Amino acid sequence: MMHVNPGGKYSAISSFVTYVKALESLDPRNFPDEYAEHTDRIKELKPFLRAHGILDVMNIKNPEVAALIGA
């Protein structure tokens, strides 16, 4: 799920931030399905983030998330 801006366009950035924050709040041992779903969504956003140059100007602080998207 990507967030929709007021103009109707999808925002990969807001979706990425939302999924990363959710991932960071989950314990993968207690919520393995939800954790896996969030990691899948984050991986799916990689092409959008790359296409818009976001990963060229943004540092990913969470090493696990950085590994998910190859940053």
CSV table of N, CA and C in Angstrom, one decimal:
chain,number,residue,atom,x,y,z
A,1,MET,N,0.8,-1.2,0.0
A,1,MET,CA,0.0,0.0,0.0
A,1,MET,C,0.9,1.2,0.0
A,2,MET,N,0.7,2.1,-0.9
A,2,MET,CA,1.4,3.4,-1.0
A,2,MET,C,0.4,4.5,-0.6
A,3,HIS,N,0.9,5.5,0.1
A,3,HIS,CA,0.1,6.6,0.5
A,3,HIS,C,-0.2,7.5,-0.7
A,4,VAL,N,-1.4,8.1,-0.7
A,4,VAL,CA,-1.8,8.9,-1.8
A,4,VAL,C,-1.8,10.4,-1.4
A,5,ASN,N,-1.1,11.2,-2.2
A,5,ASN,CA,-1.0,12.6,-1.9
A,5,ASN,C,-2.3,13.3,-2.2
A,6,PRO,N,-2.5,14.5,-1.8
A,6,PRO,CA,-3.8,15.2,-2.1
A,6,PRO,C,-4.0,15.3,-3.6
A,7,GLY,N,-3.0,15.3,-4.4
A,7,GLY,CA,-3.1,15.4,-5.9
A,7,GLY,C,-3.4,14.0,-6.5
A,8,GLY,N,-3.4,13.0,-5.6
A,8,GLY,CA,-3.8,11.7,-6.1
A,8,GLY,C,-2.5,10.8,-6.5
A,9,LYS,N,-1.3,11.4,-6.3
A,9,LYS,CA,-0.1,10.6,-6.7
A,9,LYS,C,0.4,9.8,-5.5
A,10,TYR,N,0.9,8.7,-5.8
A,10,TYR,CA,1.5,7.8,-4.7
A,10,TYR,C,2.8,8.4,-4.2
A,11,SER,N,3.0,8.2,-3.0
A,11,SER,CA,4.3,8.7,-2.4
A,11,SER,C,5.1,7.5,-1.8
A,12,ALA,N,6.1,7.1,-2.6
A,12,ALA,CA,6.9,6.0,-2.1
A,12,ALA,C,7.7,6.4,-0.9
A,13,ILE,N,8.0,7.7,-0.7
A,13,ILE,CA,8.7,8.1,0.5
A,13,ILE,C,7.9,8.0,1.7
A,14,SER,N,6.6,8.5,1.7
A,14,SER,CA,5.8,8.3,2.9
A,14,SER,C,5.5,6.9,3.2
A,15,SER,N,5.3,6.1,2.2
A,15,SER,CA,5.1,4.6,2.4
A,15,SER,C,6.3,4.0,3.0
A,16,PHE,N,7.5,4.3,2.5
A,16,PHE,CA,8.7,3.8,3.0
A,16,PHE,C,8.9,4.1,4.5
A,17,VAL,N,8.7,5.4,4.8
A,17,VAL,CA,8.8,5.8,6.2
A,17,VAL,C,7.8,5.1,7.1
A,18,THR,N,6.6,5.0,6.6
A,18,THR,CA,5.6,4.3,7.4
A,18,THR,C,5.9,2.9,7.7
A,19,TYR,N,6.3,2.2,6.6
A,19,TYR,CA,6.7,0.7,6.8
A,19,TYR,C,7.9,0.5,7.7
A,20,VAL,N,8.9,1.4,7.5
A,20,VAL,CA,10.1,1.3,8.3
A,20,VAL,C,9.8,1.6,9.8
A,21,LYS,N,9.0,2.6,10.1
A,21,LYS,CA,8.6,2.9,11.5
A,21,LYS,C,7.9,1.7,12.1
A,22,ALA,N,7.0,1.1,11.3
A,22,ALA,CA,6.2,0.0,11.8
A,22,ALA,C,7.1,-1.2,12.0
A,23,LEU,N,8.0,-1.5,11.1
A,23,LEU,CA,9.0,-2.6,11.2
A,23,LEU,C,9.8,-2.4,12.5
A,24,GLU,N,10.3,-1.2,12.7
A,24,GLU,CA,11.1,-1.0,13.9
A,24,GLU,C,10.3,-1.2,15.2
A,25,SER,N,9.0,-1.1,15.2
A,25,SER,CA,8.2,-1.3,16.4
A,25,SER,C,7.8,-2.7,16.6
A,26,LEU,N,8.1,-3.6,15.6
A,26,LEU,CA,7.7,-5.0,15.8
A,26,LEU,C,8.8,-5.9,16.2
A,27,ASP,N,8.4,-6.8,17.0
A,27,ASP,CA,9.4,-7.9,17.4
A,27,ASP,C,9.1,-9.1,16.5
A,28,PRO,N,10.1,-9.4,15.6
A,28,PRO,CA,9.9,-10.4,14.6
A,28,PRO,C,9.6,-11.8,15.3
A,29,ARG,N,10.0,-12.0,16.5
A,29,ARG,CA,9.7,-13.3,17.2
A,29,ARG,C,8.2,-13.4,17.6
A,30,ASN,N,7.7,-12.3,17.9
A,30,ASN,CA,6.3,-12.3,18.4
A,30,ASN,C,5.3,-12.0,17.2
A,31,PHE,N,5.7,-11.3,16.2
A,31,PHE,CA,4.9,-11.0,15.1
A,31,PHE,C,5.6,-11.3,13.7
A,32,PRO,N,5.9,-12.6,13.5
A,32,PRO,CA,6.7,-12.9,12.3
A,32,PRO,C,5.9,-12.6,11.0
A,33,ASP,N,4.6,-12.8,11.0
A,33,ASP,CA,3.9,-12.5,9.7
A,33,ASP,C,3.9,-11.0,9.4
A,34,GLU,N,3.6,-10.2,10.4
A,34,GLU,CA,3.5,-8.8,10.2
A,34,GLU,C,4.9,-8.3,9.8
A,35,TYR,N,5.9,-8.8,10.5
A,35,TYR,CA,7.3,-8.4,10.2
A,35,TYR,C,7.7,-8.7,8.8
A,36,ALA,N,7.4,-9.9,8.3
A,36,ALA,CA,7.7,-10.3,7.0
A,36,ALA,C,6.9,-9.5,6.0
A,37,GLU,N,5.7,-9.1,6.3
A,37,GLU,CA,4.9,-8.3,5.4
A,37,GLU,C,5.5,-6.9,5.2
A,38,HIS,N,6.0,-6.3,6.3
A,38,HIS,CA,6.6,-5.0,6.2
A,38,HIS,C,7.9,-5.1,5.5
A,39,THR,N,8.7,-6.1,5.7
A,39,THR,CA,10.0,-6.2,5.0
A,39,THR,C,9.7,-6.4,3.5
A,40,ASP,N,8.7,-7.1,3.1
A,40,ASP,CA,8.3,-7.3,1.7
A,40,ASP,C,7.9,-5.9,1.1
A,41,ARG,N,7.1,-5.2,1.8
A,41,ARG,CA,6.7,-3.9,1.3
A,41,ARG,C,7.8,-2.9,1.1
A,42,ILE,N,8.8,-2.9,2.0
A,42,ILE,CA,10.0,-2.1,1.9
A,42,ILE,C,10.8,-2.4,0.7
A,43,LYS,N,11.0,-3.7,0.5
A,43,LYS,CA,11.7,-4.2,-0.7
A,43,LYS,C,11.0,-3.8,-2.0
A,44,GLU,N,9.7,-3.8,-2.0
A,44,GLU,CA,8.9,-3.4,-3.2
A,44,GLU,C,9.1,-2.0,-3.5
A,45,LEU,N,9.4,-1.1,-2.5
A,45,LEU,CA,9.5,0.3,-2.7
A,45,LEU,C,10.9,0.7,-3.3
A,46,LYS,N,11.8,-0.2,-3.2
A,46,LYS,CA,13.2,0.1,-3.7
A,46,LYS,C,13.3,0.7,-5.1
A,47,PRO,N,12.6,0.1,-6.1
A,47,PRO,CA,12.7,0.7,-7.4
A,47,PRO,C,12.2,2.1,-7.5
A,48,PHE,N,11.1,2.4,-6.8
A,48,PHE,CA,10.6,3.8,-6.8
A,48,PHE,C,11.5,4.8,-6.1
A,49,LEU,N,12.1,4.3,-5.0
A,49,LEU,CA,13.1,5.2,-4.3
A,49,LEU,C,14.3,5.4,-5.2
A,50,ARG,N,14.8,4.4,-5.9
A,50,ARG,CA,15.9,4.6,-6.8
A,50,ARG,C,15.6,5.5,-8.0
A,51,ALA,N,14.4,5.2,-8.6
A,51,ALA,CA,14.0,6.0,-9.8
A,51,ALA,C,13.9,7.5,-9.5
A,52,HIS,N,13.6,7.8,-8.3
A,52,HIS,CA,13.5,9.2,-7.9
A,52,HIS,C,14.7,9.8,-7.3
A,53,GLY,N,15.7,9.0,-7.2
A,53,GLY,CA,17.0,9.5,-6.6
A,53,GLY,C,17.0,9.6,-5.1
A,54,ILE,N,16.0,9.1,-4.5
A,54,ILE,CA,15.9,9.3,-3.0
A,54,ILE,C,17.1,8.6,-2.3
A,55,LEU,N,17.5,7.4,-2.8
A,55,LEU,CA,18.6,6.7,-2.1
A,55,LEU,C,20.0,7.4,-2.4
A,56,ASP,N,20.0,8.3,-3.4
A,56,ASP,CA,21.2,9.0,-3.7
A,56,ASP,C,21.5,10.2,-2.7
A,57,VAL,N,20.4,10.6,-2.0
A,57,VAL,CA,20.5,11.8,-1.2
A,57,VAL,C,20.1,11.5,0.3
A,58,MET,N,19.7,10.3,0.6
A,58,MET,CA,19.2,9.9,1.9
A,58,MET,C,20.1,8.8,2.5
A,59,ASN,N,20.5,8.9,3.7
A,59,ASN,CA,21.2,7.8,4.4
A,59,ASN,C,20.2,7.1,5.2
A,60,ILE,N,20.2,5.8,5.1
A,60,ILE,CA,19.4,4.9,5.9
A,60,ILE,C,20.1,4.5,7.2
A,61,LYS,N,19.6,5.0,8.3
A,61,LYS,CA,20.3,4.8,9.6
A,61,LYS,C,20.1,3.4,10.2
A,62,ASN,N,19.0,2.7,9.9
A,62,ASN,CA,18.8,1.4,10.4
A,62,ASN,C,19.5,0.4,9.4
A,63,PRO,N,20.5,-0.3,10.0
A,63,PRO,CA,21.3,-1.3,9.1
A,63,PRO,C,20.4,-2.4,8.5
A,64,GLU,N,19.4,-2.8,9.2
A,64,GLU,CA,18.6,-3.9,8.7
A,64,GLU,C,17.8,-3.4,7.5
A,65,VAL,N,17.3,-2.2,7.6
A,65,VAL,CA,16.5,-1.6,6.5
A,65,VAL,C,17.4,-1.3,5.3
A,66,ALA,N,18.6,-0.8,5.6
A,66,ALA,CA,19.6,-0.5,4.5
A,66,ALA,C,19.9,-1.8,3.8
A,67,ALA,N,20.0,-2.9,4.5
A,67,ALA,CA,20.3,-4.2,3.8
A,67,ALA,C,19.1,-4.7,3.0
A,68,LEU,N,17.9,-4.4,3.4
A,68,LEU,CA,16.7,-4.8,2.6
A,68,LEU,C,16.7,-4.1,1.3
A,69,ILE,N,17.2,-2.9,1.2
A,69,ILE,CA,17.1,-2.2,-0.1
A,69,ILE,C,18.4,-2.0,-0.7
A,70,GLY,N,19.4,-2.6,-0.1
A,70,GLY,CA,20.8,-2.5,-0.8
A,70,GLY,C,21.4,-1.1,-0.7
A,71,ALA,N,21.1,-0.4,0.3
A,71,ALA,CA,21.7,1.0,0.4
A,71,ALA,C,22.9,1.0,1.2
